[in-house]
Backbone as numpy.savetxt, mean C-alpha at the origin, in Angstrom:
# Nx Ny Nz CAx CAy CAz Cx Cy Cz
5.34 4.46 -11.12 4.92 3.48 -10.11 4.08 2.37 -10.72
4.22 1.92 -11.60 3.49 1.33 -12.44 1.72 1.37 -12.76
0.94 2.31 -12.18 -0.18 2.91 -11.72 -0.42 3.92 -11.93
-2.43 3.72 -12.30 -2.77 5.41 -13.24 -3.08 6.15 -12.09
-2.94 7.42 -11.99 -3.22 8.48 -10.98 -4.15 9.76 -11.72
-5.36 9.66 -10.86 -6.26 10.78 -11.50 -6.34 11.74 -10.28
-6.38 12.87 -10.74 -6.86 14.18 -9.78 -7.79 14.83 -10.25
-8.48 15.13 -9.08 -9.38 16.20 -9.04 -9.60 16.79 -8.07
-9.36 18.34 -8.71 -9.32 19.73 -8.27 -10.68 20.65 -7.80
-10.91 21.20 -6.83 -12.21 21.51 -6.57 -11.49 23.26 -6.99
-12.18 24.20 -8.49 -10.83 25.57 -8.48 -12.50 26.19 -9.23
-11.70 27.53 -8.76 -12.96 28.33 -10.28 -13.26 27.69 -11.52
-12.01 27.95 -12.19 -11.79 27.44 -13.59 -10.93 26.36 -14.46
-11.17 25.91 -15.05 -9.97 25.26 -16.01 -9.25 25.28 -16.11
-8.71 26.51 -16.79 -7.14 26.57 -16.81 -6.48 26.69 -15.40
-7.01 27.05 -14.30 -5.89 27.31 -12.79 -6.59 25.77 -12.33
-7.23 24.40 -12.86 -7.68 23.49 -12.41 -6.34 22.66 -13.24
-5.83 23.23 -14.64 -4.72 22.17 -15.18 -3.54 22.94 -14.54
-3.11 23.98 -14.11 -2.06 24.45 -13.74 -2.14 23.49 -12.09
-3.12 23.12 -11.39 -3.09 22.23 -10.08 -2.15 21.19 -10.35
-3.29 20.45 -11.22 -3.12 19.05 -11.48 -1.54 18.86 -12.34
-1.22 19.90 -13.06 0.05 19.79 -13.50 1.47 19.84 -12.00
0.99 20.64 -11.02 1.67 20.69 -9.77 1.87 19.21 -9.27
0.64 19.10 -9.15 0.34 17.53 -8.72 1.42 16.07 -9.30
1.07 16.11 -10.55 1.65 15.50 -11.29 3.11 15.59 -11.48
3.92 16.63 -11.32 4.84 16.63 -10.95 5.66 16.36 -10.26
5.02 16.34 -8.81 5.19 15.96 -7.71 5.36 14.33 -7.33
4.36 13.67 -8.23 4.24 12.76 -7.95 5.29 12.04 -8.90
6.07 12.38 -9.94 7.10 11.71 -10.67 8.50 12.19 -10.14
8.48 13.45 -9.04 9.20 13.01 -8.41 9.47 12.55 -7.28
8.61 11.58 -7.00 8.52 10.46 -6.00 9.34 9.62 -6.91
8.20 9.17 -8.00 8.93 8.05 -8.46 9.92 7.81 -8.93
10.76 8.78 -8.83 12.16 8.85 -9.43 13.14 8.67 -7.92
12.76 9.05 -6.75 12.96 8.91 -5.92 13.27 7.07 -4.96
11.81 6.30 -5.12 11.70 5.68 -4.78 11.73 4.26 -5.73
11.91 4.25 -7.19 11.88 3.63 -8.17 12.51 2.69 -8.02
12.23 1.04 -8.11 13.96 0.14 -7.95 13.88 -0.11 -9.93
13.10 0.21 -10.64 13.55 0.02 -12.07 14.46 1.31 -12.61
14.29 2.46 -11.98 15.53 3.53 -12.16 16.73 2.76 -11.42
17.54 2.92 -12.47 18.99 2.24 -12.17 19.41 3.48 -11.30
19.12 4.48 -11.62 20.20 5.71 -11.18 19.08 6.30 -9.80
18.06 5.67 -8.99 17.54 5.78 -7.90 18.26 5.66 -6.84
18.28 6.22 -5.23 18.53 6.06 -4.77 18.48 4.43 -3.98
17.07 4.17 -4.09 16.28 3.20 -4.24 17.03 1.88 -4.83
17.45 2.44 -5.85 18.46 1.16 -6.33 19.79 1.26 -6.02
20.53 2.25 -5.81 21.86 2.46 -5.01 21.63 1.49 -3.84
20.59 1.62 -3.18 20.92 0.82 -1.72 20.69 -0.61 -1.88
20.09 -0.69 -2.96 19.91 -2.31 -3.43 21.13 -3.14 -4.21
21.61 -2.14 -5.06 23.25 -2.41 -5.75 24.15 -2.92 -4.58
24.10 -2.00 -3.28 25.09 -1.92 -2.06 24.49 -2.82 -1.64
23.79 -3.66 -1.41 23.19 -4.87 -0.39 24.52 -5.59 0.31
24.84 -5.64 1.55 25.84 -6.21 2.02 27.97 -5.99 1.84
27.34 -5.03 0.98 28.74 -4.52 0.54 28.66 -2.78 1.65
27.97 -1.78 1.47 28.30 -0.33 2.15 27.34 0.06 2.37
27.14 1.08 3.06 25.51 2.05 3.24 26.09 2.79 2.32
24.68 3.27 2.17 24.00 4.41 0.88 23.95 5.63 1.51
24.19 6.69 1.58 23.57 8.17 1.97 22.72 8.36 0.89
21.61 9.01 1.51 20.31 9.01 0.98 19.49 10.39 1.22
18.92 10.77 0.62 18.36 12.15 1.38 16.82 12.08 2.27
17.06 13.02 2.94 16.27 13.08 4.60 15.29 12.50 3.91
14.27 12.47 2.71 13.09 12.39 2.66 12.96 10.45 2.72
13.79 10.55 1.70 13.85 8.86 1.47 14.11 8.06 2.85
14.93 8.80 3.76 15.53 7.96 5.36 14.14 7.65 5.89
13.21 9.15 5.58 12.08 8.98 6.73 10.99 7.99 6.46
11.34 7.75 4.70 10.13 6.92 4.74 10.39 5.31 4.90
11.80 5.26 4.62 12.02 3.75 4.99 12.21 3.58 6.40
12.46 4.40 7.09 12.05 4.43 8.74 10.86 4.20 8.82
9.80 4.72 8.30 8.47 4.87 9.14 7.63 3.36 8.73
8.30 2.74 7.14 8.01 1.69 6.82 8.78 0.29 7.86
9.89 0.58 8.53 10.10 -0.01 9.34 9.29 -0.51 11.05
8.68 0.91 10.83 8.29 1.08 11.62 6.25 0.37 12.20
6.22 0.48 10.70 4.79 -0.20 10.39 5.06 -2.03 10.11
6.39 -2.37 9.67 6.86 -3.81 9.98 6.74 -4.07 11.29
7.18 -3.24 12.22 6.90 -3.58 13.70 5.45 -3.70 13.94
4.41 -2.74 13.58 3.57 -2.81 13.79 2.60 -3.79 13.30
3.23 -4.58 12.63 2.26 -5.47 11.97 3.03 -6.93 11.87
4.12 -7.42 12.92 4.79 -8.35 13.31 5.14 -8.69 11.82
5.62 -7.61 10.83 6.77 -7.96 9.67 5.90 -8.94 8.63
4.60 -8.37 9.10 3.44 -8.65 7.95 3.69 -8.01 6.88
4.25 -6.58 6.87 4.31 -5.83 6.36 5.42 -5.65 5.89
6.74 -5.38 4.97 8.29 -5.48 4.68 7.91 -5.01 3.58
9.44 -3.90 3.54 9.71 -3.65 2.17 10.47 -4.31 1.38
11.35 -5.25 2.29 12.46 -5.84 2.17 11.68 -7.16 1.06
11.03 -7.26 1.23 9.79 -8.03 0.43 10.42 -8.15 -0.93
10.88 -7.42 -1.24 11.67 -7.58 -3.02 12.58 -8.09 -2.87
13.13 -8.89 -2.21 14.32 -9.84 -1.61 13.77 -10.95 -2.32
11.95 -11.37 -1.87 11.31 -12.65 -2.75 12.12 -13.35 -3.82
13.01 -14.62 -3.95 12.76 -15.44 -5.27 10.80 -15.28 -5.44
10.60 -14.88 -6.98 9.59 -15.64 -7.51 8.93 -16.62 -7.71
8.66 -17.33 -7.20 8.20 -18.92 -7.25 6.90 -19.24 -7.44
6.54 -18.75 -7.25 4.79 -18.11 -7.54 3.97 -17.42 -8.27
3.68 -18.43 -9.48 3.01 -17.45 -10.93 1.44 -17.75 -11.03
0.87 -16.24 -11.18 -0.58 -16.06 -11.23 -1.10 -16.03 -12.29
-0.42 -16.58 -13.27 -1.12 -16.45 -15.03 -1.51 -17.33 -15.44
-1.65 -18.70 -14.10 -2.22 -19.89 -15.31 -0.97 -20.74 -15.31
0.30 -20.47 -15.04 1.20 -21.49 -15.20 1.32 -22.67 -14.85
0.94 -22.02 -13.22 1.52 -23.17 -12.17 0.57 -24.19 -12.38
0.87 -25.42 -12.30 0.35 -26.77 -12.14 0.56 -27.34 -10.88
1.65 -27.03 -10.20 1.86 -27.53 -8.50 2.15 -26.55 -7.81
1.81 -27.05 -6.48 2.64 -25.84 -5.49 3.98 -26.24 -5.25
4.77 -25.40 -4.78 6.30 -25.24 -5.06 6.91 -25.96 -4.05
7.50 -26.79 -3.43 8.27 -27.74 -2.54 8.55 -26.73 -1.56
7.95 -27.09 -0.32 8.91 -26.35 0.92 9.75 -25.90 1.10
10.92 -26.83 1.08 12.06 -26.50 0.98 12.26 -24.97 -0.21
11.88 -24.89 -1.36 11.80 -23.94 -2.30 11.07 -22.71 -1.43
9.48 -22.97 -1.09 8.99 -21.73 -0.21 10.16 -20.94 0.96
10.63 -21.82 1.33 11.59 -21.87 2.79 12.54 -20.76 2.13
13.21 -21.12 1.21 14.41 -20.55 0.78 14.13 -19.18 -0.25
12.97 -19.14 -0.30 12.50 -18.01 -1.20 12.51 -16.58 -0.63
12.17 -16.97 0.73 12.26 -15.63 1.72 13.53 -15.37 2.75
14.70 -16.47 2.33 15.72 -16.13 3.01 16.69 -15.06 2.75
16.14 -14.01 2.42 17.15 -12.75 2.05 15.86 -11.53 2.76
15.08 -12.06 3.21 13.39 -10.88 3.50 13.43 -10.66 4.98
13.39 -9.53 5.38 13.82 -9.03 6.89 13.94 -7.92 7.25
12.84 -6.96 7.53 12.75 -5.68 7.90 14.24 -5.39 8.80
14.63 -6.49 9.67 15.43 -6.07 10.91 16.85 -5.63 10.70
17.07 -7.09 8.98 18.59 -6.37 8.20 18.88 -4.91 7.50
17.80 -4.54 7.48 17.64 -3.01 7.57 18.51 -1.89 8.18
19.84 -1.96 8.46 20.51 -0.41 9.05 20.44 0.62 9.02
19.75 1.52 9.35 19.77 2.91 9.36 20.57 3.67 10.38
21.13 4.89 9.86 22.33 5.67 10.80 21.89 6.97 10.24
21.04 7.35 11.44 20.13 8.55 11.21 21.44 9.75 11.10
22.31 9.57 11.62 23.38 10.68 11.92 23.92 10.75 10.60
24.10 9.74 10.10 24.82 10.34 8.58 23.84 9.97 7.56
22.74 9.61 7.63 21.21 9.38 6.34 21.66 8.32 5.91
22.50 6.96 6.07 22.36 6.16 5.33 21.34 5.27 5.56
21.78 4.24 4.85 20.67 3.08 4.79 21.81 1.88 4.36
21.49 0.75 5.12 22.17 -0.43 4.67 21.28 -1.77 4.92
21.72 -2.44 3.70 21.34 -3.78 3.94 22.20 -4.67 4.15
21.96 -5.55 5.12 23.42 -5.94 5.52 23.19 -7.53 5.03
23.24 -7.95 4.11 22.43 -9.11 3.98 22.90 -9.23 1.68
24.18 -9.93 1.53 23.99 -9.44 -0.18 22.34 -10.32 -0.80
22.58 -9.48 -1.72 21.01 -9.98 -2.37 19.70 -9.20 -2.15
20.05 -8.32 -1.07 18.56 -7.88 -0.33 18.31 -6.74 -1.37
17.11 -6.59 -1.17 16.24 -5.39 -2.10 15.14 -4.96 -1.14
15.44 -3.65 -1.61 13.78 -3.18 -0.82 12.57 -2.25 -2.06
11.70 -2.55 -1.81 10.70 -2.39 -2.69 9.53 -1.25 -1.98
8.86 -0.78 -2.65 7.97 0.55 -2.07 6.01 0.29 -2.77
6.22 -0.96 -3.00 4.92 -1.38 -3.80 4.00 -1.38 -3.07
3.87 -1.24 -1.99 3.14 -1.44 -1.14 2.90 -0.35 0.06
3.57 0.38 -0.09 3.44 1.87 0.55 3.14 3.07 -0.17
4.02 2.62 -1.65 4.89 4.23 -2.61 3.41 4.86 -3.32
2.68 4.24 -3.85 1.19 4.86 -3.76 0.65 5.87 -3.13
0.67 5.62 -2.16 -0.43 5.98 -1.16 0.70 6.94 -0.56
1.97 6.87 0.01 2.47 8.09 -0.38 2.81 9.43 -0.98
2.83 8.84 -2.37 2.78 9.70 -3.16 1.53 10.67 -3.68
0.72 9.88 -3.40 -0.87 10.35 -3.23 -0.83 11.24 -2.09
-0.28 11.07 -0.89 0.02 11.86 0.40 0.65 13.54 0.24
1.46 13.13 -0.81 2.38 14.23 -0.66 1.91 15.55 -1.77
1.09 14.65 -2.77 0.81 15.84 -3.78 -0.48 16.53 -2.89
-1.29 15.51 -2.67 -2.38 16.35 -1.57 -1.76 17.48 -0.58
-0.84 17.08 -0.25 -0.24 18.34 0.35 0.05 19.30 -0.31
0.88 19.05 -1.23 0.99 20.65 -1.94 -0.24 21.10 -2.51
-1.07 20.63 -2.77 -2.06 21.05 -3.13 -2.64 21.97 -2.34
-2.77 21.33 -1.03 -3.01 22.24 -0.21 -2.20 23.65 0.00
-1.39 23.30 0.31 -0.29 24.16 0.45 -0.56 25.39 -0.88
-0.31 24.60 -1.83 -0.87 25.68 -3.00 -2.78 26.47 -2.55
-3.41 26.25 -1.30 -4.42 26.61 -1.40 -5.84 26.44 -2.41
-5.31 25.36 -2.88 -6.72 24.47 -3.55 -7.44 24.29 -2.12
-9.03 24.50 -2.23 -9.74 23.87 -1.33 -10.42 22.71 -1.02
-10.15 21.76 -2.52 -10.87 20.32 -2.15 -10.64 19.49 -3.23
-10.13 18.70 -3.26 -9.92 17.46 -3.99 -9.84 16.06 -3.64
-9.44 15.31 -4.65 -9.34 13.99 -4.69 -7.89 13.36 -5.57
-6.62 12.94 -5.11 -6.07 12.17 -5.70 -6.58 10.92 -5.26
-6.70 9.97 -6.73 -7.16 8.58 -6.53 -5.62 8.05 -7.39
-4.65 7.22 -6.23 -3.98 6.37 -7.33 -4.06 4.74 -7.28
-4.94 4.42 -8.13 -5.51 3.46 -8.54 -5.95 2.76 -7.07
-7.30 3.09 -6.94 -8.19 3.06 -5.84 -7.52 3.06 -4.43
-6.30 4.04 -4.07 -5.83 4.65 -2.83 -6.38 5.39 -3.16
-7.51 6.57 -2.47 -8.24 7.32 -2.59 -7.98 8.43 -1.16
-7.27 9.51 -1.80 -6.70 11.04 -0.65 -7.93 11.96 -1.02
-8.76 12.54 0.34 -9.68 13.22 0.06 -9.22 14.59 0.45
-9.67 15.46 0.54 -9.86 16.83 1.23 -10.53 18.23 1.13
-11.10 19.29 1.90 -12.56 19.77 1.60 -13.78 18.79 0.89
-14.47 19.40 0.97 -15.59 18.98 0.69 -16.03 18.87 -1.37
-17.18 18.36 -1.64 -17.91 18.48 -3.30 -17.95 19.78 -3.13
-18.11 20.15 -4.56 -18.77 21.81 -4.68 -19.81 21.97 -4.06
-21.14 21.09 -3.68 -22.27 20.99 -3.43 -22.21 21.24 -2.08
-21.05 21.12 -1.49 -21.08 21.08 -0.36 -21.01 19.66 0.42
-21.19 18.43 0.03 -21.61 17.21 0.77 -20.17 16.87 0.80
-20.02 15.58 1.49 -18.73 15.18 2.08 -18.59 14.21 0.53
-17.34 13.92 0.18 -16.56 13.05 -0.68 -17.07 11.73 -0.22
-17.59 10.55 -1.28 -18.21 9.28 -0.19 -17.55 8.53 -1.69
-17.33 7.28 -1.01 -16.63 6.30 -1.31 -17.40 5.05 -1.46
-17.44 4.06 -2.58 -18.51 2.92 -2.76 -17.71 2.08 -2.22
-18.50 1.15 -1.68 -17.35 -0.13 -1.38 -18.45 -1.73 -1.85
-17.50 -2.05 -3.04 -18.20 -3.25 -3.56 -18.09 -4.36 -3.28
-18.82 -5.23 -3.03 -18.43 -6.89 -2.50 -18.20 -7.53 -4.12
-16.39 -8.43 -4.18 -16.20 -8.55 -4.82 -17.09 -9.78 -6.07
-17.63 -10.46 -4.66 -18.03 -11.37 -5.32 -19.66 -11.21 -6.12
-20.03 -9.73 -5.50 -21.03 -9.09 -6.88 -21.20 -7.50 -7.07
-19.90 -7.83 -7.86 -19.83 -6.45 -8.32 -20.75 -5.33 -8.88
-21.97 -5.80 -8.95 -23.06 -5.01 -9.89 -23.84 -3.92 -8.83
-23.60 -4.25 -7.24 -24.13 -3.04 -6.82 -22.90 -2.62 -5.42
-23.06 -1.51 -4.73 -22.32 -1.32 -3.40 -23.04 -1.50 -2.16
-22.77 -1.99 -1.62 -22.99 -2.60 -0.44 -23.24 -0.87 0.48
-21.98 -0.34 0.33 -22.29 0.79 1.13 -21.22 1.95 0.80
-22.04 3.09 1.17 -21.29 4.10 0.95 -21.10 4.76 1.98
-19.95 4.94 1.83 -19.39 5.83 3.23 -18.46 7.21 3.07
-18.77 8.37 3.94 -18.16 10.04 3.51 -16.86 9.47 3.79
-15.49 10.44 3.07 -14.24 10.59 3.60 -14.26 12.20 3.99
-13.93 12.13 5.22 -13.68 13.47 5.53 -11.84 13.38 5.44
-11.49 14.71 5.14 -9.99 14.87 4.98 -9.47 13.72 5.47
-9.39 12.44 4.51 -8.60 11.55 5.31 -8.24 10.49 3.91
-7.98 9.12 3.78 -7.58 7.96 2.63 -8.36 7.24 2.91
-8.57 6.52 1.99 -9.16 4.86 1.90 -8.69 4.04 0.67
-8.21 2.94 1.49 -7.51 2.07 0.65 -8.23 0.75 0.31
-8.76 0.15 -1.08 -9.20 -0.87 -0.69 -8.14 -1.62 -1.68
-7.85 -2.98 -1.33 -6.70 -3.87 -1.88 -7.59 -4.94 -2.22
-7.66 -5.49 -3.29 -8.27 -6.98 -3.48 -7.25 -8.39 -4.35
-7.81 -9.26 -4.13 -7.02 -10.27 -4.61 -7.79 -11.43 -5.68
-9.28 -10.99 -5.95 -9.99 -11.68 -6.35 -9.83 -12.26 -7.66
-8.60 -11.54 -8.78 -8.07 -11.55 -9.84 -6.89 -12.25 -10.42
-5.92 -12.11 -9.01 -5.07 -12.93 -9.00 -4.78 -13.76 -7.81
-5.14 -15.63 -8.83 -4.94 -16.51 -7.35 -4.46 -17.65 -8.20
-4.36 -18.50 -6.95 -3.93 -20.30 -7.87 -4.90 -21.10 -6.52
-5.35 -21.87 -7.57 -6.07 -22.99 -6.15 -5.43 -24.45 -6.36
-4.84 -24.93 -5.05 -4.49 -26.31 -4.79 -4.88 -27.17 -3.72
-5.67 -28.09 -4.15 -6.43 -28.84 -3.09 -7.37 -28.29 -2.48
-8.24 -27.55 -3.52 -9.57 -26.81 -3.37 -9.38 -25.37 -2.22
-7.89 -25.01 -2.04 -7.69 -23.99 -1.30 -7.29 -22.89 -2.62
-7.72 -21.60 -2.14 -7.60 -20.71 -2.95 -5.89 -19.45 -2.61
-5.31 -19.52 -3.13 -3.97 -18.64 -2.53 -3.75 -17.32 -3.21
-3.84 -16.27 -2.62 -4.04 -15.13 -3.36 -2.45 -14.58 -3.70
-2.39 -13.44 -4.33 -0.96 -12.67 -5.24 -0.05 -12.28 -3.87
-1.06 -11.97 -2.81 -0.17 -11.34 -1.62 0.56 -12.62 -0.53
1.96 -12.14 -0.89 2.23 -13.19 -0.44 2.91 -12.90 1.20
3.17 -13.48 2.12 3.31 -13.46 3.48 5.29 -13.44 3.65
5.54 -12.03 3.59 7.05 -12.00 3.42 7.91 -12.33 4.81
6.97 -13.62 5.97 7.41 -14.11 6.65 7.82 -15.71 6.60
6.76 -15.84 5.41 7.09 -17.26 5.50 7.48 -17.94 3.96
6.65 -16.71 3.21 6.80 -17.09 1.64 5.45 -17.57 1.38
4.61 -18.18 2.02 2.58 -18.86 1.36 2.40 -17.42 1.18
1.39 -17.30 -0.01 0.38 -16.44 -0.05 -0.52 -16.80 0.72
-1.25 -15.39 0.81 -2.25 -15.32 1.98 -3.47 -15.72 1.60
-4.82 -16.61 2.37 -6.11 -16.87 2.05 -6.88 -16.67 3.12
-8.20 -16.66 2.68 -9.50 -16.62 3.60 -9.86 -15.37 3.20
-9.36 -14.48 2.45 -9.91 -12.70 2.59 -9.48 -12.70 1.22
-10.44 -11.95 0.47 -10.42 -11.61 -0.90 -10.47 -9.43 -1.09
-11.13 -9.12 0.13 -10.80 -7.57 -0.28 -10.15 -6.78 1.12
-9.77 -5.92 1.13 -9.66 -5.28 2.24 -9.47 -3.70 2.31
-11.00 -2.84 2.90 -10.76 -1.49 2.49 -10.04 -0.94 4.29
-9.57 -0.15 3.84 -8.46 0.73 5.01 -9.21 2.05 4.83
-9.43 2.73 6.00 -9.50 4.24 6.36 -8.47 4.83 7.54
-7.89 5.39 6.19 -6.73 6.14 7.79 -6.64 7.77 7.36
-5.71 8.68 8.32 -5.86 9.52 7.83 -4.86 9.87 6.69
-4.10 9.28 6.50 -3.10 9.21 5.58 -3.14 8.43 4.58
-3.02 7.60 3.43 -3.01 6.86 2.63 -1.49 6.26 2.51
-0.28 6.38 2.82 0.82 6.22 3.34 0.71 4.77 4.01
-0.15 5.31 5.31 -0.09 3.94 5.87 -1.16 3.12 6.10
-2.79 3.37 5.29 -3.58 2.81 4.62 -3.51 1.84 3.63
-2.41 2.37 2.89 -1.89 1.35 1.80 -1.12 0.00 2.77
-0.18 0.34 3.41 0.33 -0.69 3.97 -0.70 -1.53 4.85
-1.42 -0.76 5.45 -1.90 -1.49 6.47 -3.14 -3.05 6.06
-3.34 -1.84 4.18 -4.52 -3.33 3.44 -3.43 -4.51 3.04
-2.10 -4.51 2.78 -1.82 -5.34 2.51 -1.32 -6.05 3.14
-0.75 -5.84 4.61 -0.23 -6.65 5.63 -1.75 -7.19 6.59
-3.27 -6.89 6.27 -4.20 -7.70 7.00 -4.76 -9.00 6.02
-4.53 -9.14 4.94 -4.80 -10.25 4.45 -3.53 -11.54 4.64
-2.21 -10.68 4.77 -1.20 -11.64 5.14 -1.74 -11.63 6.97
-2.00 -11.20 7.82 -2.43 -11.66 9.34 -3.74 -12.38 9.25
-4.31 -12.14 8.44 -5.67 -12.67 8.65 -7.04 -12.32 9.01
-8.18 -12.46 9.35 -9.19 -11.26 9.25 -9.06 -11.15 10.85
-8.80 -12.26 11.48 -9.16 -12.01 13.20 -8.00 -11.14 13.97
-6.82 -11.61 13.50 -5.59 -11.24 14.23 -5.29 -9.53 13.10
-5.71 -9.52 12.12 -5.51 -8.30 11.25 -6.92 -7.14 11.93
-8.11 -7.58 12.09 -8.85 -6.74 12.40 -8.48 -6.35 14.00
-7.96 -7.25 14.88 -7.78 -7.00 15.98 -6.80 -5.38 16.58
-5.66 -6.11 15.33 -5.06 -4.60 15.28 -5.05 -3.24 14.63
-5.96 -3.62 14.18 -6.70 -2.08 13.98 -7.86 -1.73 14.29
-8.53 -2.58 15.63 -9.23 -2.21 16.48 -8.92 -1.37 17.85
-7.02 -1.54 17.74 -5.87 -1.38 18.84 -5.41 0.49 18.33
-5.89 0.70 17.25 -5.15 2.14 16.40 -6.07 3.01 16.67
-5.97 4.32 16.46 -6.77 5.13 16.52 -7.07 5.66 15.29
-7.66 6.52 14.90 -8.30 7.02 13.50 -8.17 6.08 12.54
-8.65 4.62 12.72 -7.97 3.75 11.73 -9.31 2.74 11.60
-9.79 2.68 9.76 -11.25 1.51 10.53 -10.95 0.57 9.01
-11.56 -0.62 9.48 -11.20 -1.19 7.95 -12.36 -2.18 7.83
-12.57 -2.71 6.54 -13.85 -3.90 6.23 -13.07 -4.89 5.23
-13.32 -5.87 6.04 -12.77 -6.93 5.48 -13.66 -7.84 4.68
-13.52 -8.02 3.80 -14.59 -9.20 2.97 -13.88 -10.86 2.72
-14.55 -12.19 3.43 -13.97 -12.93 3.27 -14.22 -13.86 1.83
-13.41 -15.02 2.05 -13.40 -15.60 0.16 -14.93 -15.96 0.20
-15.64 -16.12 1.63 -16.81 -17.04 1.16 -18.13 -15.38 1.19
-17.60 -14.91 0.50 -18.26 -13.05 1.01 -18.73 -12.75 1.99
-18.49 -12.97 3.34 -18.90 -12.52 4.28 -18.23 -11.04 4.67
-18.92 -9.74 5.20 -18.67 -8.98 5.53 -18.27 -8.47 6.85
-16.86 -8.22 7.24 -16.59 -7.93 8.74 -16.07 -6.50 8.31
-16.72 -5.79 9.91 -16.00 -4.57 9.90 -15.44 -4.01 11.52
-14.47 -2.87 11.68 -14.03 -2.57 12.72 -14.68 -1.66 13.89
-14.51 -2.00 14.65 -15.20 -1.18 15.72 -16.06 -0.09 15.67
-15.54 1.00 14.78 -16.15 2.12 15.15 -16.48 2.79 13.49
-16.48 2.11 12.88 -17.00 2.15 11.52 -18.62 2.49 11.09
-19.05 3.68 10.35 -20.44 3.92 10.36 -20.57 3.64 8.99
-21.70 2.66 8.51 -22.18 1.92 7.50 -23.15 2.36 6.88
-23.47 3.11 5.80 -24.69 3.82 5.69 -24.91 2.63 4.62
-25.35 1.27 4.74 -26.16 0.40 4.04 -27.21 0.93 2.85
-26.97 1.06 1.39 -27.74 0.77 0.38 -28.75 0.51 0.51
């Protein structure tokens, strides 16, 4: 998944702490073999090869998650798409760009991007894109999934408390040895040298997404890496965004489709969710947070 993944095992000893984490790890490559579009021989890329030509049969696991990712496109008025790898590139964060890219170019960059060309035919597991060219991508979910699923077996294997972190999607469950709850720093990007606040995860994710690293500024506006797979602009005004859900699945999605809505219309709807709280930090560092969020301030 192009991302480091650390675990930790709450076990007696060592050796039944690498026999976990070896479970773990396993688990989690075969996700990515699963959901991969650089495996040629993925299912993942079967349905992307087929774009507009046939559906794919796919197995139950893969149907459910591009369902449920469909399903979080709805929920986030297609803020959110996997179909998102459809993108022409037009938009380089290394220093290249000297202009922004002609309308017409933005316009046409996202004309293959569309949760809705999406077919699914639950009765026989396929998947189609009905649309040639289309791709669907998992960059933005497949994380925090996969982080989802090894926590489960873990459990399942009867470990009593850990932490998969893949690359700051953070899956908690039981408690420290000490007994205290798992707590999470959350840094304001724009000064990184202390945390603003720390907050427990009880059995649940936190996702924080930032953009502070990769941007381009034109006409003193700042445009961040995440780009808006409705219109093609990258998104501005918000530089971090941490997610608490109980899943990391849809924590992950949910940080990266509120910087494409925005902090008012993005916090709104996940003031609308239940078990769901998030803190938004804007470009000029101001700190917003959601309804029912407890702040234990530094």
């Amino acid at each position: 998944m192009g991302s480091r993944f650390d675990i930790t095992v709450v076990t007696q000893d060592t050796i039944q702490a690498n026999q976990y984490i070896d479970i773990a790890v396993a688990e989690i490559s075969r996700i990515e073999k699963l959901i991969s579009s650089w495996d040629q021989s993925s299912q993942t890329s079967l349905i992307n090869k087929n774009a507009g030509i046939r559906p794919v049969k796919v197995d139950q696991e893969l149907f459910d998650l591009i369902n449920r990712s469909i399903g979080i496109s709805k929920l986030t008025d297609g803020a959110f798409d996997i179909t998102y790898a459809s993108m022409d590139k037009i938009w380089k964060f290394d220093g290249s760009m000297t202009k922004m890219p002609t309308e017409e170019k933005i316009k046409a960059s996202v004309a293959k991007v569309g949760y809705r060309h999406v077919v699914l035919d639950k009765e026989n597991s396929t998947v189609f894109l009905n649309k040639k060219g289309m791709k669907i991508g998992f960059g933005a979910i497949g994380k925090g999934y996969a982080a989802d699923k090894a926590k489960a077996l873990l459990i399942q294997n009867k470990v009593s408390a850990g932490i998969i972190n893949a690359s700051g999607d953070m899956n908690t469950w039981g408690k420290q040895p000490d007994g205290n709850d798992w707590k999470v720093a959350i840094t304001n990007p724009l000064n990184k040298t202390k945390a603003f606040a720390l907050l427990p995860i009880v059995n649940g994710a936190v996702v924080t997404s930032g953009n502070y690293e990769k941007f381009v500024s034109f006409n003193t506006k700042r445009y961040s890496h995440i780009i808006d797979p409705r219109t093609g602009y990258p998104s501005s005004g918000i530089i971090s965004v941490t997610v608490f859900a109980p899943k990391a699945e849809l924590a992950d999605a949910l940080a990266t489709s509120i910087f494409v809505m925005g902090k008012e219309v993005g916090m709104n709807r996940i003031n609308q969710l239940a078990q769901i709280e998030c803190i938004i930090i804007s470009d000029k560092g101001d700190i917003y947070t959601s309804d029912h969020i407890q702040i234990d301030n530094n």
